[in-house]
C-alpha cells in the first residue's frame, strides 16, 4: 500500500512529529511504501538543520533526514508556510525539499491513504 | 473509516464532536493525549461504553504506557504501531485535530 | 466540472476539508483555505465541512484591522468561482453558538451531523484544519 | 487579580476551569478566541451571568471585531488595548493558557 | 530558605507555576519543569499548582520508551531537593480523572479550587505551562 | 510601571505574537516601560531573520526588531528552547539575543508585572 503523511506541527512542542515518525517506521516495517511526509503549518519547522537538542534526546530533523536517505521517503515542506516561519534552503536538511501545495495534492491523489498528524 | 483522536477529552471538544459524526462500523483509535479518554474509571466511561455499541474503540499502547495508564475501560482494544498500520490498511483515515 | 463518473475517472478523488478551528486565534483556517484554493485547480471532487468552532470562519462582519492580521473571510465567497461548491455546515455547531444561516457570509448547506458523517465516510481523503 | 482567557469555551476547558479559581473582586478579560464566550445568545450566557455576580467581565474590542461579534452579553465591558493596559496597571495578571 | 519576612526582603517575589497540560502530547509541562528548576536557584517564594490535565504530570508508572520521548516524571520527585516544596493539586481535577493521591509520584497538598484560588490571588507572578 | 512579557508561541500560527506586540505597543504609548519580551517554547521562532511573509502581511520578526531599536525593549529567546527548534545566532534578527532562563527570573523579579501570551 502507498501512504502519504501530512504533518502539521513543529518538532518537540507537539507529539505529532514523533507520532508521524513512529507510524512511518511501522508502515515501512510492514512492507508498505511511505511515499512522502508533507509538512504544513508549523510542521515546516521539522527540517531545519540548526536544530540542536540535548545529546540524550532525539534529533527530529536528523531522523527525517535518515528516513529519506534510507527509505526514499520524500520530506517536503510547503513553501508558503516555510516563508512565514523562516524555513528556507539555507537551513534545510539535505533530505528535505521545499515545494508547493500542488505537490500535496499529487500526494493525496497518488497514494492509497493520506494520514494527518497535528495538534 | 478510522477516526483518530489525539487530544485529552478533558481539555478539548474533539471526542464529543467526533462522536456525533461516527457511522456504524467506523473505528475510533485514541492516540497521544487522546488516550486519557479510555482510562478506566474516569468521567468518560459511560460515553466510551455508548460509542462501543456501534463502533470499535482502540487505544495506542505506547501512548497509554507513556502516560501511566495501566487499566483501560472494558472492551477497548489496545494496539501498538503495527496495529495502527493494520487499521490504516483496512480504513481511510479521519484524524480529528 | 459537474458530475463525474468515478468509473471512468479513477484518478478523481473525493477530498473533504474539515474546518474545525475559529479564525484568527490560530492560522489553521487561513492556511487551510490556501490549501483548498490550490487543490481546487486539480479537478478533484472537493468539499468543505464546517464543524465546531469552524463555523465561525464564515461569520459575517469580521474586521481584523485592529488586531493587525490579514482578514480572509471574504475569500470563502470566492470558492464558488473555483468550482468548490460543496460547503456543509453542521447544524448543532451553529445552534450552540447562537448562529443561524443568516449570520454566514456564503450560501452553505446546513446538515445534521449524521448526514455530514455519511459524507465523510465516503471520502478518499479527509484533512482537518 | 486579572485573569485573561484566550481560548474558545467551545473548544477548550479554560473558561470552565478558570472560573473555579476566581476570587471575589477578580476581573476576567476575554481576548483572542476567548471572546466567543461573551457573544450574546450562545450557550455560555448563563455562566457569564453567574460569573458577573462576583467578578467584572471584560472583552477586548479588537478581538471581538475581528470575529464579527457585534453584540455581547449584558454587563460585559468592552475595552481596547489601552483598557487592557489599564487593567494590568490595577492587577497582577493570571493568563490562563 | 524557610519563612521569609517579606517586609525585609522586598525582592522576594511570590511566583506560582501552573501546570495545565497533560505531559508528552505537548512540551509545555517539560519545558515548564525546566523553568522551575532554574528559578529555584534564585531563592524566590516558588509554588507549583497542578490543575486540570496538569495533574497527569504526576501520575505514577509513566514509561515513555515506546514513544521515543524522554520521560521526566521523576524530575518532579527532585523538586524537594531544590527547596520547591509547595506543590498544590486541585482536588476536583483529580476526581474527574478517577485519580487519588495514591496515584501520584510525589507528596503534594490536595486542595479545593477555592483554596488554590486564594493562593493564586496572593502571587506577584503566575506563569501557566 | 515596568512590565515584562513572556511569549510562548511562534509567529503566525497563533495570535499570541500579535497580541503580545499590540499590548507592548499600547503599554509604551501609555508611558510604561516594557522591559523585555522573553520567548519560550515555540515562542523562540519569533526572531528568525529568514522569515519572509507575503508582502501585504506583517513581518513579525521585523516588528520585534523595530520594537527593540525604537523603545529599547529587550527581545530575548531562551537558549534551551531555541536549540531544540533550530534558532541560533546565525538566523537571529539584530535586535534579539539568546539567553538563559535565569534572565527570565530576573525579569520576573525586577518588573512590576509579568504578563504571558501563548496558546
Short mmCIF file of C-alpha atoms in Angstrom, two decimals, chain A residues 16-97:
data_model
loop_
_atom_site.label_atom_id
_atom_site.label_comp_id
_atom_site.label_asym_id
_atom_site.label_seq_id
_atom_site.Cartn_x
_atom_site.Cartn_y
_atom_site.Cartn_z
CA UNK A 16 2.70 14.99 16.28
CA UNK A 17 6.23 14.76 14.81
CA UNK A 18 7.05 11.75 16.94
CA UNK A 19 3.77 10.01 16.17
CA UNK A 20 4.19 10.59 12.44
CA UNK A 21 7.72 9.21 12.55
CA UNK A 22 6.76 6.13 14.57
CA UNK A 23 3.86 5.49 12.21
CA UNK A 24 6.06 5.81 9.12
CA UNK A 25 8.62 3.47 10.63
CA UNK A 26 5.95 0.85 11.43
CA UNK A 27 4.38 1.13 7.97
CA UNK A 28 7.74 0.62 6.26
CA UNK A 29 8.47 -2.34 8.52
CA UNK A 30 5.18 -3.90 7.40
CA UNK A 31 6.26 -3.59 3.76
CA UNK A 32 4.28 -0.50 2.79
CA UNK A 33 5.67 2.40 0.80
CA UNK A 34 5.71 5.70 2.63
CA UNK A 35 5.68 8.00 -0.35
CA UNK A 36 6.08 11.37 1.33
CA UNK A 37 5.82 13.37 4.53
CA UNK A 38 4.36 16.76 3.66
CA UNK A 39 4.99 19.49 6.24
CA UNK A 40 2.36 22.19 6.66
CA UNK A 41 1.58 24.96 9.18
CA UNK A 42 4.27 24.88 11.91
CA UNK A 43 5.20 21.43 10.58
CA UNK A 44 7.75 23.06 8.30
CA UNK A 45 9.99 23.63 11.33
CA UNK A 46 10.74 19.90 11.43
CA UNK A 47 13.51 20.18 8.86
CA UNK A 48 15.92 22.87 9.97
CA UNK A 49 19.47 21.59 10.27
CA UNK A 50 20.16 24.14 13.01
CA UNK A 51 18.15 22.01 15.42
CA UNK A 52 20.44 21.06 18.29
CA UNK A 53 18.60 19.23 21.08
CA UNK A 54 20.30 17.89 24.24
CA UNK A 55 22.57 14.93 23.49
CA UNK A 56 20.39 12.42 25.31
CA UNK A 57 17.31 13.45 23.30
CA UNK A 58 16.24 12.51 19.78
CA UNK A 59 17.20 14.84 16.91
CA UNK A 60 13.95 15.13 15.00
CA UNK A 61 15.39 16.78 11.88
CA UNK A 62 18.18 14.21 11.62
CA UNK A 63 15.60 11.46 11.94
CA UNK A 64 13.59 12.78 8.95
CA UNK A 65 16.83 13.11 7.02
CA UNK A 66 17.68 9.46 7.71
CA UNK A 67 14.15 8.35 6.77
CA UNK A 68 14.63 9.98 3.39
CA UNK A 69 18.07 8.54 2.82
CA UNK A 70 17.31 5.01 3.99
CA UNK A 71 13.81 4.56 2.63
CA UNK A 72 13.39 7.18 -0.08
CA UNK A 73 10.57 8.92 1.75
CA UNK A 74 10.18 12.41 0.30
CA UNK A 75 10.30 15.03 3.04
CA UNK A 76 8.56 18.12 1.70
CA UNK A 77 7.90 21.50 3.30
CA UNK A 78 5.21 23.81 1.94
CA UNK A 79 6.83 26.93 0.54
CA UNK A 80 4.25 29.46 1.71
CA UNK A 81 4.18 28.03 5.23
CA UNK A 82 8.00 27.89 5.25
CA UNK A 83 8.44 31.50 4.25
CA UNK A 84 6.18 32.71 7.06
CA UNK A 85 8.24 30.76 9.57
CA UNK A 86 11.78 31.37 8.36
CA UNK A 87 12.46 27.97 6.85
CA UNK A 88 14.48 28.32 3.64
CA UNK A 89 17.02 26.32 1.62
CA UNK A 90 19.71 27.98 3.75
CA UNK A 91 18.73 25.96 6.82
CA UNK A 92 17.14 22.89 5.25
CA UNK A 93 18.43 19.40 5.98
CA UNK A 94 19.77 17.62 2.90
CA UNK A 95 16.97 15.08 2.74
CA UNK A 96 14.17 17.64 2.58
CA UNK A 97 12.89 19.97 -0.13
#
